[in-house]
Amino acid sequence: MRKYVLIVVGGKGLRMGGDLPKQFIPLNGKPVLMHTLEAFYRWGSSAELVLVLPEDHQPYWKMLCREIGCKVPHRIANGGETRFHSVRNGLQFLSEEIENTSERNEKALVAVHDGVRPFVSSEVISACFEEAEKSGAAIPVIPMIDSLRETDANGSHPVDRSRYFAVQTPQVFRSDVLLKAYGQDFSPLFTDDASVVEAMGQSIRLVTGNRENIKLTTPFDLLIAKGLLLSL
């Protein structure tokens, strides 16, 4: 079984309040993105890691790798206009390799992960791959712990939070399922890879995620990340 991981990054990180894209912000002497790569390398050194990175960010990333010393083997594919197009580019980058795998009657799984989620656990990654191998599509989720309210024309009202989950990554799929899904035209309703796959009728299985697997988006998230690093 071949295992591929597309680590998707992009945007300018303006919600961090600075000019440096959030994936490059240093945490304990390393950029966030390097921590993310290392999380997957600790999980499985045989997995093929591919960064999907905007072309104009690639020289800076390569400079960081030279200066800091990135020990994780990885390849780089060009990012796209949106996350959807970035994932599609990453799949196209791997398409010939995946096709050759299929011709050898060898199965392949592809994970898609946010580059600014450096605290995903090895247990969650394994659980997602194991479920995707069985069912074709698996995503990690965590239950809601806050009370939720829904607004409408009449005001607001509480909803049953046990019916709702927060979605994380990596989202893992059989390669044939994901390649077919990303052959569809882009829709603004595609909020993640699971929504792209579901649009063609594939069901999604849920796996329990880890609460530390936060997406670093705001300065407050960065404070939490620094605390998590101290506890590891």
Coordinates of N, CA and C in Angstrom, one line a residue:
M1 N 0.8 -1.2 0.0 CA 0.0 0.0 0.0 C 0.9 1.2 0.0
R2 N 0.8 2.1 -1.1 CA 1.5 3.3 -1.1 C 0.7 4.4 -0.4
K3 N 1.4 5.2 0.4 CA 0.8 6.3 1.1 C 1.4 7.6 0.7
Y4 N 0.5 8.5 0.3 CA 1.0 9.9 -0.1 C 0.3 10.9 0.9
V5 N 1.0 12.0 1.1 CA 0.5 13.1 2.0 C 0.7 14.4 1.2
L6 N -0.4 15.0 0.9 CA -0.3 16.4 0.3 C -0.5 17.4 1.5
I7 N 0.6 18.1 1.7 CA 0.5 19.2 2.8 C 0.3 20.5 2.1
V8 N -0.9 21.1 2.2 CA -1.3 22.2 1.4 C -1.1 23.5 2.3
V9 N -0.5 24.5 1.7 CA -0.3 25.8 2.3 C -0.5 26.9 1.3
G10 N -0.8 28.0 1.8 CA -1.1 29.1 0.9 C -1.5 30.3 1.7
G11 N -1.9 31.4 1.0 CA -2.4 32.6 1.6 C -1.3 33.4 2.2
K12 N -1.6 34.6 2.6 CA -0.6 35.5 3.2 C -0.6 35.6 4.7
G13 N -1.5 34.9 5.3 CA -1.5 34.9 6.8 C -1.8 36.2 7.4
L14 N -2.6 37.0 6.8 CA -2.9 38.4 7.3 C -3.5 38.4 8.7
R15 N -4.3 37.3 9.0 CA -4.9 37.3 10.3 C -3.9 37.1 11.4
M16 N -2.7 36.8 11.1 CA -1.6 36.8 12.1 C -1.1 38.2 12.4
G17 N -1.5 39.2 11.6 CA -1.2 40.5 11.9 C 0.2 41.0 11.3
G18 N 0.7 40.2 10.4 CA 2.0 40.5 9.9 C 2.1 40.1 8.4
D19 N 3.3 40.4 7.8 CA 3.5 40.1 6.4 C 4.0 38.7 6.2
L20 N 4.5 38.0 7.2 CA 5.0 36.7 7.0 C 3.9 35.7 7.0
P21 N 3.8 34.9 5.9 CA 2.7 33.9 5.8 C 2.8 33.0 7.1
K22 N 1.6 32.6 7.6 CA 1.6 31.9 8.9 C 2.3 30.6 8.9
Q23 N 2.5 29.9 7.7 CA 3.2 28.7 7.7 C 4.7 28.8 8.0
F24 N 5.2 30.1 7.8 CA 6.6 30.3 8.0 C 6.9 31.0 9.4
I25 N 5.9 31.3 10.2 CA 6.1 31.8 11.5 C 6.9 30.9 12.3
P26 N 8.0 31.3 13.0 CA 8.8 30.4 13.8 C 8.2 30.0 15.1
L27 N 8.3 28.7 15.4 CA 7.9 28.1 16.7 C 9.1 27.3 17.2
N28 N 9.6 27.7 18.3 CA 10.7 27.0 18.9 C 11.9 26.8 17.9
G29 N 12.1 27.9 17.1 CA 13.3 27.9 16.2 C 13.0 27.3 14.8
K30 N 11.8 26.8 14.6 CA 11.5 26.2 13.3 C 10.2 26.8 12.8
P31 N 10.0 26.9 11.5 CA 8.7 27.4 10.9 C 7.6 26.4 11.2
V32 N 6.4 26.9 11.3 CA 5.3 26.0 11.6 C 5.2 24.8 10.6
L33 N 5.5 25.1 9.3 CA 5.4 24.1 8.3 C 6.4 23.0 8.5
M34 N 7.6 23.3 9.0 CA 8.6 22.3 9.3 C 8.1 21.3 10.4
H35 N 7.4 21.9 11.4 CA 6.9 21.1 12.5 C 5.8 20.1 11.9
T36 N 5.0 20.6 11.0 CA 4.0 19.8 10.4 C 4.6 18.6 9.6
L37 N 5.6 18.9 8.8 CA 6.4 17.9 8.1 C 6.9 16.8 9.0
E38 N 7.5 17.3 10.1 CA 8.1 16.4 11.1 C 7.1 15.5 11.8
A39 N 5.8 16.0 12.0 CA 4.8 15.2 12.5 C 4.5 14.0 11.7
F40 N 4.4 14.2 10.4 CA 4.1 13.0 9.5 C 5.3 12.1 9.3
Y41 N 6.5 12.7 9.4 CA 7.7 11.8 9.3 C 7.9 11.0 10.5
R42 N 7.5 11.5 11.7 CA 7.5 10.6 12.9 C 6.5 9.5 12.8
W43 N 5.4 9.8 12.1 CA 4.3 8.8 12.0 C 4.8 7.7 11.0
G44 N 5.4 8.0 9.9 CA 5.7 7.0 8.9 C 6.8 7.5 7.9
S45 N 8.0 7.2 8.1 CA 9.1 7.7 7.2 C 9.0 7.2 5.8
S46 N 8.2 6.2 5.6 CA 8.0 5.7 4.2 C 7.0 6.4 3.4
A47 N 6.1 7.2 4.0 CA 5.1 7.9 3.3 C 5.7 9.0 2.4
E48 N 5.1 9.2 1.3 CA 5.6 10.2 0.3 C 5.0 11.6 0.7
L49 N 5.8 12.5 1.1 CA 5.3 13.8 1.5 C 5.5 14.8 0.4
V50 N 4.4 15.6 0.0 CA 4.5 16.6 -1.0 C 3.9 17.9 -0.5
L51 N 4.7 18.9 -0.5 CA 4.2 20.2 -0.1 C 3.6 20.9 -1.3
V52 N 2.4 21.4 -1.2 CA 1.8 22.2 -2.2 C 1.9 23.6 -1.8
L53 N 2.8 24.3 -2.5 CA 3.2 25.7 -2.0 C 3.1 26.7 -3.1
P54 N 2.6 27.9 -2.9 CA 2.6 28.9 -3.9 C 4.0 29.1 -4.5
E55 N 4.1 29.3 -5.8 CA 5.4 29.4 -6.4 C 6.2 30.5 -5.8
D56 N 5.6 31.7 -5.5 CA 6.4 32.8 -5.0 C 6.8 32.6 -3.5
H57 N 6.3 31.5 -2.8 CA 6.8 31.2 -1.5 C 7.9 30.1 -1.5
Q58 N 8.1 29.5 -2.6 CA 9.0 28.4 -2.7 C 10.5 28.8 -2.4
P59 N 11.0 29.9 -3.0 CA 12.4 30.3 -2.7 C 12.6 30.5 -1.2
Y60 N 11.6 31.1 -0.6 CA 11.8 31.4 0.9 C 11.8 30.1 1.7
W61 N 11.0 29.2 1.3 CA 10.9 27.9 2.0 C 12.3 27.1 1.8
K62 N 12.8 27.1 0.6 CA 14.1 26.5 0.3 C 15.2 27.1 1.1
M63 N 15.2 28.4 1.2 CA 16.2 29.1 2.0 C 16.1 28.7 3.5
L64 N 14.8 28.6 4.0 CA 14.7 28.2 5.4 C 15.2 26.7 5.6
C65 N 15.0 25.9 4.6 CA 15.4 24.5 4.7 C 17.0 24.5 4.7
R66 N 17.6 25.3 3.9 CA 19.1 25.3 3.9 C 19.6 25.9 5.3
E67 N 19.0 26.9 5.8 CA 19.6 27.6 6.9 C 19.3 26.8 8.2
I68 N 18.1 26.3 8.3 CA 17.7 25.6 9.5 C 18.1 24.1 9.5
G69 N 18.0 23.5 8.3 CA 18.3 22.1 8.1 C 17.1 21.2 8.2
C70 N 16.3 21.2 7.2 CA 15.1 20.3 7.2 C 15.5 18.9 6.8
K71 N 15.3 18.0 7.8 CA 15.8 16.6 7.6 C 14.7 15.7 7.0
V72 N 13.5 16.3 6.8 CA 12.4 15.5 6.3 C 12.4 15.4 4.8
P73 N 12.5 14.3 4.1 CA 12.5 14.2 2.6 C 11.1 14.6 2.2
H74 N 11.0 15.5 1.2 CA 9.7 15.9 0.6 C 9.9 16.5 -0.8
R75 N 8.8 16.6 -1.5 CA 8.8 17.2 -2.8 C 7.9 18.4 -2.8
I76 N 8.0 19.2 -3.8 CA 7.2 20.5 -3.8 C 6.4 20.5 -5.1
A77 N 5.1 20.8 -5.0 CA 4.2 21.0 -6.1 C 3.7 22.5 -6.0
N78 N 3.3 23.0 -7.1 CA 2.9 24.4 -7.2 C 1.4 24.6 -6.7
G79 N 1.2 25.6 -5.8 CA -0.1 25.8 -5.3 C -1.0 26.5 -6.4
G80 N -2.3 26.6 -6.1 CA -3.2 27.1 -7.1 C -3.9 28.3 -6.6
E81 N -4.9 28.8 -7.3 CA -5.7 30.0 -7.0 C -6.4 29.8 -5.7
T82 N -7.0 28.6 -5.4 CA -7.7 28.4 -4.2 C -7.2 27.0 -3.6
R83 N -7.7 26.7 -2.5 CA -7.3 25.4 -1.9 C -7.7 24.2 -2.8
F84 N -8.9 24.3 -3.4 CA -9.3 23.3 -4.3 C -8.3 23.1 -5.4
H85 N -7.9 24.2 -6.0 CA -7.0 24.2 -7.2 C -5.6 23.7 -6.7
S86 N -5.2 24.0 -5.5 CA -3.9 23.6 -5.0 C -3.9 22.0 -4.8
V87 N -5.0 21.5 -4.2 CA -5.1 20.0 -4.1 C -5.1 19.4 -5.5
R88 N -5.8 20.0 -6.4 CA -5.9 19.4 -7.8 C -4.5 19.4 -8.4
N89 N -3.7 20.5 -8.2 CA -2.3 20.6 -8.7 C -1.5 19.5 -8.0
G90 N -1.6 19.3 -6.7 CA -0.9 18.2 -6.0 C -1.2 16.8 -6.6
L91 N -2.5 16.6 -6.9 CA -2.9 15.3 -7.4 C -2.3 15.1 -8.9
Q92 N -2.3 16.2 -9.6 CA -1.7 16.1 -11.0 C -0.2 15.8 -10.9
F93 N 0.4 16.4 -9.9 CA 1.9 16.2 -9.7 C 2.1 14.7 -9.4
L94 N 1.2 14.0 -8.8 CA 1.4 12.6 -8.4 C 0.7 11.7 -9.4
S95 N -0.1 12.2 -10.3 CA -1.0 11.3 -11.1 C -0.2 10.2 -11.8
E96 N 0.9 10.5 -12.5 CA 1.6 9.5 -13.2 C 2.1 8.4 -12.3
E97 N 2.6 8.8 -11.1 CA 3.1 7.9 -10.1 C 2.0 7.0 -9.6
I98 N 0.8 7.6 -9.3 CA -0.3 6.8 -8.8 C -0.8 5.8 -9.9
E99 N -0.8 6.3 -11.2 CA -1.2 5.4 -12.3 C -0.3 4.2 -12.4
N100 N 1.0 4.4 -12.3 CA 2.0 3.3 -12.3 C 1.7 2.4 -11.2
T101 N 1.4 2.9 -10.0 CA 1.1 2.0 -8.9 C -0.1 1.2 -9.1
S102 N -1.1 1.8 -9.8 CA -2.4 1.0 -10.1 C -2.1 -0.1 -11.1
E103 N -1.2 0.2 -12.1 CA -0.9 -0.8 -13.1 C -0.1 -2.0 -12.5
R104 N 0.5 -1.8 -11.4 CA 1.2 -2.9 -10.7 C 0.2 -3.6 -9.7
N105 N -1.1 -3.2 -9.8 CA -2.1 -3.8 -8.9 C -1.8 -3.4 -7.4
E106 N -1.1 -2.3 -7.2 CA -0.8 -1.9 -5.8 C -1.8 -0.7 -5.5
K107 N -2.4 -0.7 -4.3 CA -3.3 0.3 -4.0 C -2.5 1.5 -3.4
A108 N -3.2 2.7 -3.5 CA -2.6 3.9 -3.0 C -3.7 4.7 -2.2
L109 N -3.2 5.3 -1.1 CA -4.0 6.2 -0.3 C -3.4 7.6 -0.4
V110 N -4.2 8.6 -0.4 CA -3.7 10.0 -0.4 C -4.4 10.8 0.7
A111 N -3.5 11.4 1.5 CA -4.0 12.2 2.6 C -3.8 13.7 2.2
V112 N -4.7 14.5 2.6 CA -4.6 16.0 2.4 C -4.6 16.6 3.8
H113 N -3.6 17.4 4.1 CA -3.4 18.0 5.4 C -3.1 19.5 5.3
D114 N -3.7 20.3 6.2 CA -3.4 21.7 6.3 C -1.9 21.9 6.8
G115 N -1.2 22.7 6.1 CA 0.2 22.9 6.5 C 0.4 23.6 7.9
V116 N -0.7 24.3 8.3 CA -0.6 25.0 9.6 C -1.3 24.2 10.7
R117 N -1.4 22.9 10.6 CA -1.8 22.0 11.7 C -0.6 21.1 12.1
P118 N 0.3 21.7 12.9 CA 1.5 20.9 13.2 C 1.4 19.9 14.4
F119 N 0.2 19.9 15.0 CA 0.1 19.0 16.2 C -0.8 17.8 16.0
V120 N -1.0 17.4 14.8 CA -1.8 16.2 14.6 C -1.0 15.0 15.2
S121 N -1.7 14.1 15.8 CA -1.0 12.9 16.4 C -0.9 11.8 15.5
S122 N 0.2 11.0 15.7 CA 0.4 9.8 14.9 C -0.8 8.8 15.0
E123 N -1.4 8.8 16.1 CA -2.6 7.9 16.3 C -3.7 8.3 15.4
V124 N -4.0 9.6 15.3 CA -5.0 10.1 14.4 C -4.7 9.8 12.9
I125 N -3.5 10.1 12.5 CA -3.0 9.8 11.2 C -3.3 8.3 10.8
S126 N -2.8 7.5 11.7 CA -3.0 6.0 11.4 C -4.4 5.6 11.3
A127 N -5.3 6.2 12.2 CA -6.7 5.8 12.2 C -7.3 6.2 10.9
C128 N -7.0 7.4 10.4 CA -7.6 7.9 9.2 C -7.1 7.0 8.0
F129 N -5.9 6.7 7.9 CA -5.4 5.8 6.8 C -6.1 4.4 6.9
E130 N -6.2 3.9 8.1 CA -6.8 2.6 8.3 C -8.3 2.6 7.8
E131 N -9.0 3.6 8.2 CA -10.4 3.7 7.9 C -10.6 3.9 6.4
A132 N -9.7 4.8 5.8 CA -9.8 5.0 4.4 C -9.5 3.8 3.5
E133 N -8.6 3.0 4.0 CA -8.3 1.7 3.3 C -9.5 0.8 3.2
K134 N -10.3 0.9 4.3 CA -11.5 0.0 4.4 C -12.7 0.6 3.6
S135 N -12.9 1.9 3.8 CA -14.2 2.5 3.3 C -14.0 3.5 2.1
G136 N -12.7 3.9 1.9 CA -12.5 4.8 0.8 C -12.3 6.2 1.1
A137 N -12.9 6.7 2.3 CA -12.8 8.1 2.6 C -12.9 8.3 4.1
A138 N -12.0 8.9 4.8 CA -12.1 9.1 6.2 C -11.5 10.5 6.6
I139 N -12.2 11.1 7.6 CA -11.8 12.4 8.1 C -11.8 12.4 9.6
P140 N -10.8 13.2 10.2 CA -10.9 13.3 11.7 C -11.8 14.4 12.1
V141 N -12.5 14.2 13.2 CA -13.4 15.2 13.8 C -13.4 15.1 15.3
I142 N -13.8 16.2 15.9 CA -13.9 16.3 17.3 C -15.3 16.8 17.7
P143 N -15.8 16.3 18.8 CA -17.2 16.8 19.2 C -17.2 18.2 19.7
M144 N -18.3 18.9 19.5 CA -18.4 20.3 20.0 C -18.5 20.2 21.5
I145 N -17.8 21.2 22.2 CA -17.9 21.2 23.6 C -18.7 22.5 24.1
D146 N -18.8 23.5 23.2 CA -19.5 24.7 23.5 C -21.0 24.5 23.2
S147 N -21.8 25.3 23.8 CA -23.2 25.4 23.4 C -23.3 26.1 22.1
L148 N -24.3 25.6 21.3 CA -24.4 26.2 19.9 C -25.8 26.8 19.8
R149 N -25.9 27.9 19.0 CA -27.2 28.5 18.7 C -27.2 28.8 17.2
E150 N -28.4 28.7 16.6 CA -28.6 28.9 15.2 C -29.5 30.1 15.1
T151 N -29.1 31.0 14.1 CA -29.9 32.2 13.9 C -30.8 32.0 12.7
D152 N -31.9 32.7 12.7 CA -32.8 32.7 11.5 C -33.6 34.0 11.6
A153 N -34.6 34.1 10.7 CA -35.4 35.4 10.6 C -36.1 35.7 11.9
N154 N -36.3 34.7 12.8 CA -37.0 34.9 14.1 C -36.1 35.1 15.2
G155 N -34.8 35.2 15.0 CA -33.9 35.4 16.1 C -32.9 34.3 16.2
S156 N -32.7 33.7 17.4 CA -31.8 32.6 17.6 C -32.4 31.5 18.5
H157 N -31.9 30.3 18.4 CA -32.4 29.2 19.2 C -31.3 28.2 19.4
P158 N -31.3 27.4 20.5 CA -30.3 26.4 20.7 C -30.4 25.2 19.8
V159 N -29.3 24.6 19.5 CA -29.4 23.3 18.7 C -28.7 22.2 19.5
D160 N -28.9 21.0 19.1 CA -28.4 19.8 19.8 C -26.9 19.7 19.4
R161 N -26.0 20.1 20.2 CA -24.6 20.0 19.8 C -24.0 18.6 19.6
S162 N -24.7 17.6 20.1 CA -24.2 16.2 19.9 C -24.3 15.8 18.5
R163 N -25.1 16.6 17.7 CA -25.2 16.3 16.2 C -24.1 16.9 15.4
Y164 N -23.2 17.7 16.0 CA -22.3 18.5 15.3 C -20.8 18.2 15.7
F165 N -19.9 18.3 14.7 CA -18.5 18.0 14.9 C -17.7 19.0 14.2
A166 N -16.5 19.3 14.8 CA -15.5 20.2 14.1 C -14.6 19.3 13.3
V167 N -14.4 19.7 12.1 CA -13.6 18.9 11.1 C -12.1 19.3 11.1
Q168 N -11.3 18.3 11.1 CA -9.8 18.5 11.0 C -9.2 17.9 9.8
T169 N -7.9 17.9 9.7 CA -7.2 17.1 8.7 C -6.1 16.3 9.4
P170 N -5.6 15.3 8.8 CA -5.6 14.9 7.4 C -6.9 14.2 7.1
Q171 N -7.4 14.5 5.9 CA -8.5 13.8 5.3 C -7.9 12.8 4.3
V172 N -8.2 11.5 4.4 CA -7.6 10.5 3.7 C -8.5 9.7 2.8
F173 N -8.1 9.4 1.5 CA -9.0 8.8 0.5 C -8.2 7.8 -0.3
R174 N -8.9 6.8 -0.8 CA -8.3 6.0 -1.9 C -8.0 6.9 -3.0
S175 N -6.9 6.6 -3.7 CA -6.4 7.5 -4.7 C -7.4 7.7 -5.9
D176 N -8.1 6.6 -6.2 CA -9.0 6.6 -7.3 C -10.2 7.5 -7.0
V177 N -10.6 7.5 -5.7 CA -11.8 8.3 -5.3 C -11.4 9.8 -5.4
L178 N -10.2 10.1 -4.8 CA -9.8 11.5 -4.8 C -9.6 12.1 -6.2
L179 N -8.9 11.3 -7.0 CA -8.6 11.8 -8.4 C -9.9 12.0 -9.1
K180 N -10.9 11.1 -9.0 CA -12.2 11.3 -9.7 C -12.9 12.5 -9.1
A181 N -12.9 12.7 -7.8 CA -13.5 13.9 -7.2 C -13.0 15.2 -7.7
Y182 N -11.7 15.3 -7.8 CA -11.0 16.5 -8.3 C -11.0 16.7 -9.8
G183 N -11.7 15.8 -10.5 CA -12.0 16.0 -11.9 C -13.3 16.9 -12.1
Q184 N -14.0 17.1 -11.0 CA -15.2 18.0 -11.0 C -14.8 19.5 -11.2
D185 N -15.8 20.2 -11.7 CA -15.6 21.7 -11.7 C -15.6 22.2 -10.3
F186 N -14.9 23.3 -10.1 CA -14.9 24.0 -8.8 C -16.2 24.5 -8.4
S187 N -16.6 24.4 -7.1 CA -17.8 25.0 -6.6 C -17.4 25.7 -5.3
P188 N -18.0 26.9 -5.1 CA -17.7 27.6 -3.8 C -18.3 26.9 -2.6
L189 N -19.1 25.8 -2.8 CA -19.6 25.0 -1.7 C -18.5 24.0 -1.2
F190 N -17.4 23.9 -1.9 CA -16.4 23.0 -1.5 C -15.5 23.6 -0.4
T191 N -15.8 23.2 0.8 CA -15.1 23.8 2.0 C -13.9 23.0 2.4
D192 N -13.8 21.7 2.0 CA -12.7 20.9 2.3 C -12.7 19.7 1.3
D193 N -11.8 18.8 1.5 CA -11.7 17.7 0.5 C -12.9 16.7 0.6
A194 N -13.4 16.5 1.9 CA -14.6 15.7 2.1 C -15.8 16.2 1.3
S195 N -16.0 17.5 1.3 CA -17.1 18.1 0.6 C -17.0 17.9 -0.9
V196 N -15.7 17.9 -1.4 CA -15.5 17.6 -2.9 C -15.8 16.2 -3.2
V197 N -15.4 15.3 -2.3 CA -15.6 13.8 -2.5 C -17.1 13.5 -2.4
E198 N -17.8 14.1 -1.4 CA -19.2 13.8 -1.2 C -20.0 14.3 -2.4
A199 N -19.6 15.3 -3.1 CA -20.4 15.9 -4.2 C -20.5 14.9 -5.3
M200 N -19.7 13.8 -5.4 CA -19.9 12.8 -6.4 C -20.5 11.6 -5.8
G201 N -21.0 11.6 -4.6 CA -21.8 10.5 -4.0 C -21.1 9.6 -3.1
Q202 N -19.8 9.8 -2.8 CA -19.0 9.0 -1.9 C -19.3 9.3 -0.5
S203 N -19.6 8.3 0.3 CA -19.8 8.6 1.8 C -18.5 8.8 2.5
I204 N -18.6 9.5 3.6 CA -17.4 9.8 4.4 C -17.5 9.2 5.8
R205 N -16.4 8.5 6.2 CA -16.4 8.0 7.5 C -15.7 8.9 8.5
L206 N -16.2 9.0 9.7 CA -15.6 9.9 10.7 C -14.7 9.1 11.7
V207 N -13.6 9.7 12.0 CA -12.6 9.2 12.9 C -12.4 10.2 14.0
T208 N -12.2 9.8 15.2 CA -12.0 10.7 16.3 C -10.6 11.4 16.2
G209 N -10.6 12.7 16.1 CA -9.4 13.5 16.0 C -8.7 13.7 17.4
N210 N -7.7 14.6 17.4 CA -7.1 15.0 18.7 C -7.2 16.5 18.8
R211 N -7.7 16.9 20.0 CA -8.0 18.3 20.2 C -6.9 19.2 20.0
E212 N -5.6 18.7 20.2 CA -4.4 19.6 20.0 C -4.2 20.0 18.5
N213 N -4.9 19.3 17.6 CA -4.7 19.4 16.2 C -5.4 20.7 15.7
I214 N -5.0 21.8 16.2 CA -5.6 23.1 15.9 C -5.0 23.6 14.6
K215 N -5.8 24.4 13.9 CA -5.3 25.2 12.7 C -4.8 26.5 13.1
L216 N -3.5 26.8 12.9 CA -3.0 28.1 13.4 C -3.4 29.2 12.4
T217 N -4.3 30.0 12.9 CA -4.9 31.1 12.0 C -4.8 32.5 12.6
T218 N -4.8 32.6 13.9 CA -4.8 33.9 14.6 C -3.6 34.0 15.6
P219 N -3.3 35.2 16.0 CA -2.3 35.3 17.0 C -2.6 34.5 18.3
F220 N -3.8 34.4 18.7 CA -4.2 33.6 19.8 C -3.8 32.1 19.6
D221 N -4.0 31.6 18.4 CA -3.7 30.2 18.1 C -2.2 30.0 18.3
L222 N -1.4 31.0 17.9 CA 0.1 31.0 18.1 C 0.5 30.9 19.5
L223 N -0.2 31.6 20.4 CA 0.0 31.4 21.8 C -0.2 30.0 22.3
I224 N -1.3 29.5 21.9 CA -1.7 28.1 22.2 C -0.6 27.1 21.7
A225 N -0.1 27.4 20.5 CA 0.9 26.5 19.9 C 2.2 26.5 20.7
K226 N 2.6 27.7 21.2 CA 3.8 27.8 22.0 C 3.6 27.0 23.3
G227 N 2.4 27.1 23.9 CA 2.2 26.3 25.1 C 2.2 24.8 24.8
L228 N 1.6 24.4 23.7 CA 1.6 22.9 23.4 C 3.1 22.4 23.2
L229 N 3.9 23.2 22.5 CA 5.3 22.8 22.3 C 6.0 22.6 23.7
L230 N 5.7 23.5 24.6 CA 6.4 23.3 25.9 C 5.9 22.1 26.7
S231 N 4.7 21.6 26.3 CA 4.2 20.4 27.0 C 4.6 19.1 26.4
L232 N 5.2 19.2 25.2 CA 5.5 18.0 24.5 C 6.8 17.4 25.0

